[in-house]
Coordinates of C-alpha atoms and ligand atoms in Angstrom, one line a residue:
M1 CA -33.8 -41.2 5.3
P2 CA -33.1 -38.9 2.3
V3 CA -34.7 -38.9 -0.8
T4 CA -33.3 -37.6 -3.7
A5 CA -35.5 -36.7 -6.5
P6 CA -33.8 -34.2 -8.9
E7 CA -34.1 -32.3 -12.1
S8 CA -37.6 -32.1 -14.1
A9 CA -40.8 -34.1 -13.2
D10 CA -42.1 -34.9 -16.5
R11 CA -39.4 -37.8 -17.0
A12 CA -40.4 -40.9 -16.2
A13 CA -38.4 -41.8 -12.9
I14 CA -36.3 -44.9 -12.3
I15 CA -36.2 -45.4 -8.3
T16 CA -33.6 -47.3 -6.4
V17 CA -34.0 -48.2 -2.6
D18 CA -31.3 -49.8 -0.6
D19 CA -30.6 -49.4 3.5
D20 CA -26.6 -49.2 2.7
P21 CA -25.9 -45.6 1.7
G22 CA -23.0 -46.6 -0.4
V23 CA -24.4 -49.3 -2.2
S24 CA -27.8 -46.8 -2.7
R25 CA -25.4 -44.1 -3.8
A26 CA -23.6 -46.3 -6.5
V27 CA -26.4 -47.6 -8.1
A28 CA -28.0 -44.3 -8.4
R29 CA -24.6 -43.2 -9.9
D30 CA -24.6 -46.1 -12.6
L31 CA -28.1 -45.3 -13.6
R32 CA -27.7 -41.7 -13.6
R33 CA -24.7 -42.2 -15.9
R34 CA -26.7 -44.0 -18.4
Y35 CA -30.1 -42.8 -18.2
G36 CA -29.8 -39.3 -16.2
E37 CA -30.6 -37.4 -19.5
Q38 CA -33.8 -39.3 -20.1
H39 CA -35.1 -40.5 -16.7
R40 CA -35.0 -39.1 -13.3
I41 CA -33.0 -41.3 -10.9
V42 CA -34.7 -41.4 -7.5
R43 CA -32.7 -42.9 -4.6
A44 CA -34.4 -43.8 -1.3
E45 CA -32.6 -45.7 1.8
S46 CA -35.5 -47.4 3.2
G47 CA -38.6 -49.0 2.1
D48 CA -40.8 -46.3 3.8
S49 CA -39.2 -43.3 2.4
A50 CA -39.4 -44.9 -1.0
L51 CA -42.9 -45.2 -0.5
D52 CA -43.6 -41.8 0.7
A53 CA -41.7 -40.8 -2.7
L54 CA -43.8 -43.0 -4.6
R55 CA -47.0 -41.7 -3.2
E56 CA -45.9 -38.0 -3.6
M57 CA -45.1 -38.7 -7.1
K58 CA -48.4 -40.4 -7.8
L59 CA -50.3 -37.5 -6.8
R60 CA -48.1 -35.3 -9.0
G61 CA -48.8 -37.4 -11.8
D62 CA -45.3 -38.5 -12.1
L63 CA -44.4 -41.6 -14.1
V64 CA -42.2 -44.5 -12.9
A65 CA -41.0 -46.8 -15.5
V66 CA -38.8 -49.2 -13.0
I67 CA -38.2 -49.7 -9.6
L68 CA -34.8 -51.8 -8.1
A69 CA -35.3 -52.6 -4.4
D70 CA -32.5 -54.3 -2.5
Y71 CA -34.0 -57.4 -0.7
R72 CA -32.1 -57.2 2.8
M73 CA -33.6 -54.3 4.0
P74 CA -34.3 -53.9 7.6
Q75 CA -38.1 -53.2 8.7
M76 CA -39.3 -53.8 5.6
N77 CA -37.5 -56.5 3.0
G78 CA -37.4 -55.8 -0.8
I79 CA -40.3 -58.0 -1.6
E80 CA -42.7 -56.4 0.8
F81 CA -41.7 -52.9 -0.6
L82 CA -42.3 -54.1 -3.9
E83 CA -45.4 -55.4 -3.0
R84 CA -46.6 -52.4 -1.6
A85 CA -44.8 -50.3 -4.6
M86 CA -47.1 -52.3 -6.9
D87 CA -50.1 -51.0 -5.1
I88 CA -49.1 -47.4 -6.2
Y89 CA -47.5 -47.9 -9.7
P90 CA -48.7 -51.4 -11.0
S91 CA -47.0 -51.0 -14.5
A92 CA -43.6 -50.0 -13.1
R93 CA -41.2 -52.8 -14.0
R94 CA -39.8 -54.3 -10.6
V95 CA -36.1 -55.7 -9.9
L96 CA -34.9 -57.1 -6.6
L97 CA -31.0 -56.9 -5.7
T98 CA -30.0 -59.7 -4.3
A99 CA -26.8 -61.5 -2.7
Y100 CA -25.8 -65.1 -4.0
A101 CA -27.2 -66.4 -1.0
D102 CA -30.5 -64.9 -1.3
T103 CA -31.4 -66.1 -5.0
G104 CA -33.8 -68.6 -3.5
A105 CA -36.1 -65.6 -2.0
A106 CA -35.5 -63.7 -5.2
I107 CA -37.0 -66.5 -7.2
D108 CA -39.9 -67.1 -4.4
A109 CA -40.6 -63.3 -5.1
I110 CA -41.2 -64.2 -8.9
N111 CA -44.6 -65.2 -8.0
V112 CA -45.3 -62.9 -4.9
V113 CA -44.8 -59.7 -6.8
D114 CA -44.8 -60.5 -10.3
L115 CA -40.9 -59.9 -10.2
D116 CA -39.4 -58.8 -13.8
H117 CA -35.9 -59.5 -12.9
Y118 CA -33.3 -60.2 -10.2
L119 CA -30.0 -58.9 -10.1
L120 CA -27.0 -60.2 -8.1
K121 CA -25.1 -58.0 -6.4
P122 CA -22.3 -56.7 -7.3
W123 CA -23.3 -55.8 -10.8
D124 CA -19.9 -54.5 -12.0
P125 CA -19.5 -54.0 -15.0
P126 CA -22.9 -52.4 -15.2
E127 CA -22.5 -52.4 -19.1
E128 CA -22.8 -56.2 -19.0
K129 CA -24.9 -56.6 -15.8
L130 CA -27.1 -53.6 -15.3
Y131 CA -27.9 -51.7 -18.4
P132 CA -29.0 -54.4 -20.5
V133 CA -31.6 -55.7 -17.8
V134 CA -32.8 -52.0 -17.2
D135 CA -32.5 -51.4 -20.8
G136 CA -35.2 -54.1 -21.8
L137 CA -37.1 -53.2 -18.7
L138 CA -37.6 -49.8 -20.1
D139 CA -38.3 -50.9 -23.7
A140 CA -41.0 -53.4 -22.2
W141 CA -42.4 -50.6 -19.8
M142 CA -42.5 -48.0 -22.9
A143 CA -44.1 -50.2 -25.4
T144 CA -47.1 -49.9 -23.2
D145 CA -49.5 -46.7 -23.3
H146 CA -47.8 -44.4 -20.3
R147 CA -48.6 -40.7 -20.4
A148 CA -47.8 -38.2 -17.4
V149 CA -50.5 -36.6 -15.6
P150 CA -49.3 -33.3 -14.8
E151 CA -53.0 -31.6 -14.4
T152 CA -55.4 -31.3 -12.0
K153 CA -56.8 -34.7 -10.6
I154 CA -60.2 -35.3 -9.6
V155 CA -61.4 -38.2 -7.9
G156 CA -64.9 -38.7 -7.6
H157 CA -68.0 -40.8 -7.9
R158 CA -69.9 -40.8 -11.1
W159 CA -73.1 -39.8 -9.2
S160 CA -71.9 -37.4 -6.6
A161 CA -73.3 -34.1 -7.0
R162 CA -70.4 -32.1 -5.5
S163 CA -68.0 -34.0 -7.9
S164 CA -70.1 -32.8 -10.9
E165 CA -69.8 -29.4 -9.6
V166 CA -66.1 -29.6 -9.2
R167 CA -65.8 -30.7 -12.6
E168 CA -68.1 -28.0 -14.0
F169 CA -66.1 -25.3 -12.3
L170 CA -62.7 -26.3 -13.1
A171 CA -64.0 -26.9 -17.1
R172 CA -65.6 -23.3 -16.8
N173 CA -62.6 -21.7 -15.5
Q174 CA -60.4 -23.6 -18.2
V175 CA -58.3 -25.6 -15.9
P176 CA -57.3 -28.3 -17.5
Y177 CA -58.1 -32.0 -15.4
R178 CA -58.0 -35.5 -15.7
W179 CA -61.6 -37.3 -13.9
Y180 CA -60.9 -40.8 -12.1
A181 CA -63.8 -43.0 -10.9
S182 CA -63.5 -43.4 -7.1
D183 CA -64.3 -47.1 -7.8
E184 CA -61.7 -47.9 -10.5
P185 CA -58.2 -49.1 -9.6
E186 CA -56.3 -46.0 -10.8
G187 CA -59.0 -43.8 -8.1
E188 CA -58.3 -46.1 -5.5
R189 CA -54.5 -45.9 -6.1
L190 CA -54.9 -42.2 -5.9
L191 CA -57.4 -42.0 -3.1
A192 CA -54.7 -44.4 -0.9
A193 CA -51.7 -42.4 -2.1
A194 CA -53.6 -39.0 -0.8
G195 CA -54.4 -41.1 2.5
A196 CA -58.4 -40.6 1.7
D197 CA -61.0 -43.1 2.6
G198 CA -63.1 -42.5 -0.2
L199 CA -66.1 -41.5 2.0
R200 CA -65.7 -37.8 1.3
L201 CA -65.4 -37.2 -2.6
P202 CA -64.7 -35.7 -4.5
V203 CA -60.8 -35.5 -4.2
V204 CA -58.9 -33.0 -6.0
I205 CA -55.1 -33.2 -6.6
T206 CA -53.6 -30.2 -7.7
P207 CA -50.8 -30.4 -10.2
D208 CA -48.0 -30.1 -7.4
G209 CA -49.4 -33.0 -5.5
E210 CA -51.6 -31.6 -2.8
A211 CA -54.7 -32.9 -1.9
L212 CA -58.0 -31.3 -1.3
V213 CA -60.7 -33.1 -0.1
E214 CA -64.5 -31.7 -0.9
P215 CA -62.8 -28.6 -1.6
A216 CA -65.2 -25.4 -1.6
D217 CA -65.0 -23.2 -5.2
A218 CA -62.9 -20.5 -3.2
E219 CA -60.2 -23.0 -2.0
L220 CA -60.4 -24.7 -5.3
A221 CA -59.7 -21.6 -7.1
T222 CA -57.1 -20.0 -5.0
K223 CA -55.1 -23.6 -5.7
V224 CA -55.2 -23.7 -9.1
G225 CA -54.1 -20.4 -9.6
L226 CA -57.4 -18.0 -10.1
A227 CA -57.4 -14.5 -8.6
T228 CA -60.4 -14.2 -5.8
T229 CA -58.9 -11.2 -3.7
P230 CA -58.9 -7.7 -4.6
S231 CA -55.7 -6.0 -4.7
K232 CA -57.3 -2.6 -4.0
D233 CA -59.6 -0.9 -1.8
F234 CA -61.0 1.8 -4.6
Y235 CA -61.4 1.2 -8.3
D236 CA -62.7 3.4 -11.1
L237 CA -64.9 0.8 -12.4
I238 CA -66.2 -2.3 -10.6
V239 CA -68.0 -4.9 -13.1
I240 CA -70.2 -7.4 -11.2
G241 CA -70.5 -10.6 -13.7
G242 CA -68.3 -12.2 -15.8
G243 CA -70.3 -13.2 -18.9
P244 CA -70.0 -11.8 -22.2
A245 CA -71.6 -8.1 -21.0
G246 CA -69.0 -8.0 -18.0
L247 CA -65.9 -9.2 -20.0
G248 CA -66.8 -6.7 -22.6
A249 CA -67.0 -4.2 -20.2
A250 CA -63.8 -5.3 -18.6
V251 CA -61.8 -5.2 -21.8
Y252 CA -62.9 -1.5 -22.7
G253 CA -62.7 -0.3 -19.2
A254 CA -59.2 -1.3 -18.7
S255 CA -58.0 -0.4 -22.0
E256 CA -59.1 2.7 -21.9
G257 CA -57.1 3.5 -18.7
L258 CA -60.0 2.8 -15.8
R259 CA -58.8 1.1 -12.9
T260 CA -61.2 -2.0 -13.4
V261 CA -61.8 -5.0 -11.6
L262 CA -64.6 -7.8 -12.5
V263 CA -66.1 -9.9 -9.9
E264 CA -67.6 -13.1 -10.9
R265 CA -69.6 -15.4 -8.8
T266 CA -68.7 -18.7 -10.3
A267 CA -66.5 -19.0 -13.4
T268 CA -66.0 -16.3 -16.5
G269 CA -68.2 -16.9 -19.3
G270 CA -71.9 -17.0 -18.2
Q271 CA -74.4 -18.5 -20.0
A272 CA -72.0 -17.7 -23.1
G273 CA -69.3 -20.0 -21.5
Q274 CA -71.9 -23.2 -21.5
S275 CA -72.5 -23.1 -25.2
S276 CA -70.9 -25.6 -27.2
R277 CA -71.1 -23.6 -30.4
I278 CA -72.0 -20.0 -31.0
E279 CA -72.8 -19.6 -34.6
N280 CA -74.0 -16.3 -34.7
Y281 CA -71.8 -13.9 -33.5
L282 CA -69.9 -11.7 -35.6
G283 CA -66.7 -12.7 -37.2
F284 CA -66.6 -16.7 -36.2
P285 CA -68.1 -17.8 -39.3
D286 CA -67.6 -21.4 -38.5
G287 CA -69.1 -20.8 -35.2
V288 CA -66.9 -20.6 -31.6
S289 CA -67.3 -22.5 -28.6
G290 CA -68.1 -20.8 -25.4
A291 CA -65.3 -22.1 -23.6
Q292 CA -62.9 -20.5 -26.7
L293 CA -64.4 -16.9 -26.9
T294 CA -64.4 -16.8 -22.8
D295 CA -60.9 -17.8 -22.7
R296 CA -59.8 -15.2 -25.3
A297 CA -62.0 -12.7 -23.7
R298 CA -60.5 -13.0 -20.4
R299 CA -56.9 -13.2 -21.5
Q300 CA -57.6 -10.0 -23.3
A301 CA -59.0 -8.2 -20.2
A302 CA -55.9 -9.3 -18.5
K303 CA -53.8 -8.1 -21.2
F304 CA -55.1 -4.5 -20.8
G305 CA -54.7 -4.7 -16.8
A306 CA -58.2 -5.7 -15.6
E307 CA -58.5 -7.6 -12.4
V308 CA -60.6 -10.5 -13.0
L309 CA -62.0 -12.1 -9.7
T310 CA -63.7 -15.5 -9.4
T311 CA -65.5 -17.1 -6.8
R312 CA -66.8 -14.0 -5.3
D313 CA -70.4 -13.8 -5.0
V314 CA -71.7 -9.9 -4.7
V315 CA -74.6 -9.9 -2.4
G316 CA -74.8 -6.0 -1.7
L317 CA -74.6 -2.4 -3.3
E318 CA -74.5 0.8 -1.7
V319 CA -74.5 4.3 -2.2
N320 CA -71.8 6.0 0.0
G321 CA -71.5 9.8 -1.3
S322 CA -69.8 9.7 -4.5
A323 CA -68.8 6.1 -4.0
R324 CA -70.5 3.0 -5.0
S325 CA -69.8 0.3 -2.1
V326 CA -70.0 -3.5 -3.4
R327 CA -70.2 -6.0 -0.9
F328 CA -69.0 -9.5 -0.9
S329 CA -70.7 -12.9 0.6
D330 CA -67.8 -13.1 3.0
G331 CA -68.8 -9.4 4.6
T332 CA -65.9 -8.1 2.8
G333 CA -66.1 -5.1 -0.1
I334 CA -64.6 -2.7 -2.2
D335 CA -65.5 0.8 -3.7
A336 CA -65.5 2.4 -7.1
H337 CA -66.9 5.4 -8.6
T338 CA -68.8 3.5 -10.9
V339 CA -70.2 0.0 -11.1
I340 CA -71.5 -2.0 -14.0
L341 CA -74.2 -4.6 -13.2
A342 CA -73.8 -7.4 -15.6
T343 CA -75.1 -10.3 -13.7
G344 CA -77.1 -11.8 -16.8
V345 CA -79.9 -14.5 -16.0
S346 CA -79.8 -18.2 -14.5
Y347 CA -81.6 -21.1 -15.5
R348 CA -84.8 -21.6 -13.8
Q349 CA -85.3 -24.7 -11.2
L350 CA -88.0 -27.1 -12.6
A351 CA -90.3 -27.6 -9.9
A352 CA -91.0 -31.4 -10.0
P353 CA -90.9 -33.9 -7.5
G354 CA -88.0 -35.9 -7.2
L355 CA -85.8 -33.3 -9.6
D356 CA -84.0 -31.6 -6.6
D357 CA -82.8 -34.9 -5.2
M358 CA -81.4 -35.9 -8.6
T359 CA -79.7 -32.8 -9.6
G360 CA -76.0 -33.6 -10.1
R361 CA -76.8 -37.5 -10.1
G362 CA -78.4 -37.6 -13.8
V363 CA -80.0 -34.3 -13.6
Y364 CA -78.3 -31.1 -14.7
Y365 CA -78.9 -27.6 -15.4
G366 CA -77.2 -26.3 -18.2
S367 CA -73.7 -28.1 -17.9
A368 CA -74.1 -30.4 -20.8
L369 CA -70.3 -29.9 -22.0
T370 CA -68.5 -31.9 -19.0
E371 CA -71.2 -34.4 -19.0
A372 CA -70.8 -35.4 -22.6
A373 CA -68.4 -37.9 -22.3
A374 CA -70.3 -40.0 -19.7
C375 CA -73.5 -40.0 -22.0
M376 CA -71.8 -41.9 -24.6
S377 CA -73.9 -44.4 -26.3
Q378 CA -76.9 -43.7 -24.0
D379 CA -80.3 -41.8 -24.1
V380 CA -80.7 -38.4 -22.8
Y381 CA -83.3 -36.1 -22.3
I382 CA -83.5 -32.4 -22.9
V383 CA -86.0 -30.1 -21.7
G384 CA -86.4 -27.0 -23.3
G385 CA -87.1 -25.2 -26.5
A386 CA -84.5 -22.2 -27.1
N387 CA -81.2 -22.4 -28.5
S388 CA -79.5 -23.3 -25.9
A389 CA -81.6 -26.4 -25.6
G390 CA -81.0 -27.1 -29.3
Q391 CA -77.4 -26.3 -29.3
A392 CA -77.0 -29.0 -26.2
A393 CA -79.0 -31.7 -28.5
V394 CA -76.8 -31.2 -31.4
Y395 CA -73.8 -31.8 -29.2
L396 CA -74.8 -34.5 -27.4
S397 CA -76.2 -36.4 -30.4
R398 CA -72.4 -36.9 -31.5
G399 CA -72.0 -39.1 -28.9
A400 CA -75.4 -40.5 -27.3
R401 CA -77.6 -43.4 -28.7
S402 CA -80.7 -41.0 -28.8
V403 CA -81.7 -37.4 -27.7
T404 CA -85.1 -36.6 -27.2
I405 CA -85.9 -32.9 -26.7
L406 CA -89.1 -32.2 -24.5
V407 CA -90.7 -28.8 -24.9
R408 CA -94.0 -27.5 -24.0
G409 CA -94.9 -25.8 -26.9
A410 CA -96.2 -27.3 -29.9
S411 CA -93.1 -26.9 -31.8
L412 CA -89.7 -25.4 -31.6
Q413 CA -90.1 -23.0 -34.5
R414 CA -91.5 -20.1 -32.4
S415 CA -88.7 -20.5 -29.7
M416 CA -85.4 -21.9 -31.6
S417 CA -83.5 -20.0 -34.4
Y418 CA -84.3 -21.4 -37.9
Y419 CA -80.7 -22.8 -38.5
L420 CA -80.8 -25.0 -35.3
V421 CA -84.5 -26.4 -36.2
Q422 CA -82.9 -27.3 -39.4
Q423 CA -79.9 -29.1 -38.1
I424 CA -82.0 -30.8 -35.5
E425 CA -84.0 -31.9 -38.1
D426 CA -81.1 -33.4 -39.9
I427 CA -79.8 -35.6 -37.2
P428 CA -81.5 -38.7 -37.1
N429 CA -80.7 -39.4 -33.4
I430 CA -82.4 -36.5 -32.3
S431 CA -86.1 -36.8 -31.7
V432 CA -88.5 -34.0 -30.4
R433 CA -91.7 -34.3 -28.0
T434 CA -93.8 -31.4 -28.2
C435 CA -96.4 -30.9 -25.8
T436 CA -94.5 -32.7 -23.2
E437 CA -93.4 -31.8 -19.8
V438 CA -91.6 -33.4 -17.0
I439 CA -93.5 -33.9 -14.1
E440 CA -91.4 -36.3 -11.8
A441 CA -88.3 -37.9 -11.5
H442 CA -87.1 -41.1 -10.2
G443 CA -84.1 -42.8 -8.8
D444 CA -82.3 -44.0 -5.7
D445 CA -78.6 -42.5 -5.9
H446 CA -79.0 -41.4 -9.3
L447 CA -81.8 -41.1 -12.1
E448 CA -83.5 -44.0 -13.1
S449 CA -86.7 -42.8 -14.9
L450 CA -88.9 -39.7 -15.8
T451 CA -92.7 -39.6 -15.6
L452 CA -93.8 -37.5 -18.9
R453 CA -97.1 -35.5 -19.1
N454 CA -98.9 -34.6 -22.6
T455 CA -99.9 -31.3 -22.3
A456 CA -102.6 -31.6 -24.8
N457 CA -104.5 -34.6 -23.6
G458 CA -103.0 -35.0 -20.0
E459 CA -102.0 -38.5 -20.6
T460 CA -98.9 -39.6 -18.2
E461 CA -96.2 -42.1 -19.3
T462 CA -93.0 -43.1 -17.4
V463 CA -89.7 -43.7 -19.2
S464 CA -86.5 -45.2 -18.5
A465 CA -83.9 -42.2 -18.1
Q466 CA -80.6 -41.8 -16.7
W467 CA -79.7 -38.5 -18.3
L468 CA -81.5 -35.4 -18.1
F469 CA -80.6 -31.7 -19.0
L470 CA -82.5 -28.6 -18.3
F471 CA -82.4 -25.3 -20.3
I472 CA -85.4 -23.7 -19.0
G473 CA -86.5 -20.1 -18.8
A474 CA -83.9 -17.8 -17.4
A475 CA -84.6 -15.4 -14.3
P476 CA -82.3 -12.4 -13.1
L477 CA -81.1 -13.3 -9.8
T478 CA -81.3 -9.5 -8.5
D479 CA -82.9 -9.7 -5.3
W480 CA -79.7 -8.3 -3.8
L481 CA -80.5 -5.2 -5.6
S482 CA -84.0 -4.7 -4.3
G483 CA -84.5 -1.1 -2.6
V484 CA -81.4 0.0 -4.4
V485 CA -82.0 0.2 -8.1
E486 CA -85.4 -0.1 -10.0
R487 CA -86.3 -3.4 -11.0
D488 CA -89.3 -4.6 -13.3
D489 CA -91.7 -7.0 -11.9
R490 CA -89.5 -9.7 -13.1
G491 CA -86.6 -8.7 -11.3
F492 CA -84.6 -7.2 -14.6
V493 CA -83.1 -4.3 -14.1
V494 CA -84.4 -1.1 -15.4
A495 CA -82.4 1.8 -17.3
G496 CA -82.2 4.7 -19.4
P497 CA -85.1 6.1 -20.9
D498 CA -87.1 3.0 -19.9
L499 CA -87.0 4.7 -15.9
A500 CA -88.8 7.6 -17.1
I501 CA -92.6 7.4 -16.2
E502 CA -94.8 9.9 -18.0
G503 CA -91.6 11.9 -18.8
Q504 CA -90.6 12.2 -15.2
K505 CA -87.4 11.1 -13.6
P506 CA -87.0 8.0 -11.5
R507 CA -87.9 8.0 -7.9
G508 CA -84.8 9.2 -5.9
W509 CA -83.1 10.7 -8.8
T510 CA -81.4 13.7 -7.7
L511 CA -79.5 15.0 -10.7
D512 CA -80.5 17.7 -13.3
R513 CA -79.9 15.4 -16.4
P514 CA -81.9 12.3 -16.8
P515 CA -80.3 8.8 -16.7
Y516 CA -77.9 8.0 -19.4
H517 CA -79.0 5.2 -21.8
L518 CA -77.7 2.2 -19.7
E519 CA -77.7 3.8 -16.7
T520 CA -79.8 2.5 -13.8
S521 CA -81.8 4.5 -11.3
V522 CA -78.9 5.1 -9.4
P523 CA -76.3 7.7 -11.1
G524 CA -73.1 6.0 -11.8
V525 CA -74.4 2.6 -11.9
F526 CA -75.2 0.9 -15.1
V527 CA -76.7 -2.4 -16.3
A528 CA -75.4 -4.2 -19.5
G529 CA -76.7 -7.7 -21.2
D530 CA -79.2 -10.0 -20.1
A531 CA -79.8 -8.7 -16.8
R532 CA -81.4 -5.3 -18.2
A533 CA -84.9 -5.1 -18.8
E534 CA -86.0 -5.8 -22.6
S535 CA -82.4 -6.9 -23.4
A536 CA -81.8 -8.8 -26.3
K537 CA -80.4 -12.1 -24.8
R538 CA -77.7 -12.3 -27.2
V539 CA -74.0 -12.8 -26.9
A540 CA -73.6 -10.0 -29.4
S541 CA -75.9 -7.6 -27.6
A542 CA -74.3 -8.2 -24.3
V543 CA -70.8 -7.5 -25.4
G544 CA -72.0 -4.4 -27.4
E545 CA -73.8 -3.2 -24.2
G546 CA -70.6 -4.1 -21.9
A547 CA -68.6 -1.8 -24.5
M548 CA -71.1 1.2 -24.4
A549 CA -71.5 1.2 -20.5
V550 CA -68.0 2.0 -20.4
M551 CA -68.4 4.8 -22.7
L552 CA -71.2 6.2 -20.6
V553 CA -68.8 5.6 -17.5
H554 CA -66.5 8.1 -19.0
R555 CA -69.1 10.6 -19.5
Y556 CA -70.5 10.2 -16.0
L557 CA -66.9 10.6 -14.8
E558 CA -66.5 13.5 -16.7
K559 CA -69.2 15.4 -15.4
T560 CA -69.0 14.4 -11.8
Ligands
LIG1 C1 -76.2 -22.8 -23.8 C2 -76.2 -21.5 -24.1 C3 -76.4 -21.2 -25.5 C4 -76.4 -20.1 -25.9 N1 -76.2 -19.6 -27.3 C5 -76.0 -18.6 -27.7 C6 -75.9 -18.0 -29.3 O1 -75.5 -19.0 -29.9 N2 -76.1 -17.0 -29.7 C7 -76.4 -15.7 -29.0 O2 -76.2 -14.6 -29.3 N3 -76.7 -16.2 -27.7 C8 -76.7 -17.6 -27.0 N4 -77.0 -17.6 -25.7 C9 -77.3 -16.4 -25.2 C10 -76.3 -15.7 -24.3 O3 -75.1 -16.7 -24.1 C11 -76.5 -14.9 -23.5 O4 -77.3 -13.6 -23.7 C12 -75.2 -13.9 -22.8 O5 -74.5 -15.0 -22.3 C13 -75.5 -13.1 -21.9 O6 -74.5 -12.3 -21.4 P1 -74.3 -11.6 -20.1 O7 -73.3 -11.2 -19.6 O8 -75.6 -10.4 -20.0 O9 -75.1 -12.6 -18.8 P2 -74.5 -14.0 -18.4 O10 -73.9 -14.8 -19.7 O11 -75.7 -14.7 -17.9 O12 -73.5 -13.9 -17.4 C14 -73.7 -13.2 -16.0 C15 -72.6 -13.5 -14.8 O13 -72.9 -12.8 -14.0 C16 -72.0 -13.9 -13.1 N5 -73.1 -13.1 -11.4 C17 -74.3 -13.1 -11.5 N6 -74.6 -12.6 -10.5 C18 -73.7 -12.5 -9.7 C19 -73.3 -11.8 -8.3 N7 -74.1 -11.4 -7.6 N8 -72.1 -11.5 -8.1 C20 -71.0 -11.9 -9.0 N9 -71.0 -12.6 -10.2 C21 -72.4 -12.6 -10.3 C22 -72.9 -14.9 -13.3 O14 -72.2 -16.1 -12.2 C23 -72.4 -15.2 -15.0 O15 -71.2 -15.7 -15.0 C24 -76.7 -19.0 -25.1 C25 -77.1 -19.5 -23.8 C26 -76.8 -20.5 -23.1 C27 -77.2 -20.7 -22.0

């Protein structure tokens, strides 16, 4: 059966279904004449095809204002159809088209499907019989709060770790989405429209209505329009890592004419992308959120022609003559004249019983931003004494009932910037527990309580807790570079003058000149930002090193 759904998708639809093609066309024609400019008129010739259209529209996030159904249709009569349509669009207004002989059934339908109106056929002239009815129903529908949801939708469970990861992934990639809990009515309706049973979550529905069940990051990235595949085999410069250092390098590299590709494991922005407000970055006196900074940097890199690949994990680096080869986790790879390592650091996992099981179910590493709404009016615990923990505390304190910062040390002053310590002291619902560590987490399907230990006197205490955010010591994840470039005993990459031991060139170094300032023990491979040994661990220095590494790349290319 034909289903005609013309024109733009952002206008609330009026659906008409009648098995008689002539009548169906006539209703649609009259509706289009009066409402065609403001509304989509969707016509179907059977209950089943109209339901298919409604499911598709639901997944795309379209609005449906009014549904008109003929009563006498084979297979599924108008009342049965409206009953099922209500499951998909409960707030659409419902009209049954009947003949004189069917008015009794129509009146009964008022009780079954909460019918708004029944219209007797024929409805001529429409100005008298059809339009006043539809006008009234549209007014009533508009009076309630209806907004189209054209963006990506996630249907997930509050305590599903993967649901939380997917939200975080989309947020960090600046993909707008709307979240629906799978056990709430609209979430259930979306799952039904997608034909999903809700056992495997999340279900992600793309803006064009495609439903992805438990998608992996790479699949999600492709579907939401992020590049994941390199366009060339060979580049001048491969930048590994999409934090401030990597984005800085990509902007300078591409703007200075180098064929540049940036490869990022998850989402661009790195640690800075998770910051609610960076207040000490030059040029932003009122602070800037990590998301804003990342978005601008990524657009800037793209403007200059840098390729930015996400969800590509680099697992190997090799020297093949003058080429530097980078291998991805799926076995594929790309080559370049030069490489900048900008892989930063990651949060260390806290080794306490129960924490692993609760990760994503009340326990989160970083990622305070996406969970903030869910912590509204609740008690929140934060572990960590550095700026990242302080920023998260300030941010979460706006909605949470209380925020407790747990620090092992005797004060915050030693590890956190002065301006943040001052802010925290002035916020009444933030408290700081010094000399305190988390030694166990408890809960069934989500975090319920924490056991804390006082590091000064050894006393323990169990507190009720549903939310724990950890911002603890950062480690460079550089094991894949083992045996390729020199690293210090904590895994940070050693570069430039730091490579010289007692004035000697580094092991395996074959060139007459010593390594340039940010050059690693492999000529043509540079390091920038937090991944470098003895680096400053600041956004500004990471960006600066990214830019400086590009200058050294030019020098390297000129001399080889
Ligand atoms: C919450 C928070 C708040 C902060 N606030 C401030 C602040 O206010 N001011 C300030 O100056 N600093 C702040 N910092 C510190 C600052 O963000 C970092 O110093 C900065 O982000 C370091 O940049 P980077 O590019 O070197 O590394 P990162 O930001 O760590 O980025 C590294 C990137 O490389 C990717 N990557 C790693 N390994 C691979 C691989 N093998 N393949 C592909 N990709 C890989 C990672 O996924 C990551 O995106 C904050 C940090 C955090 C966490």
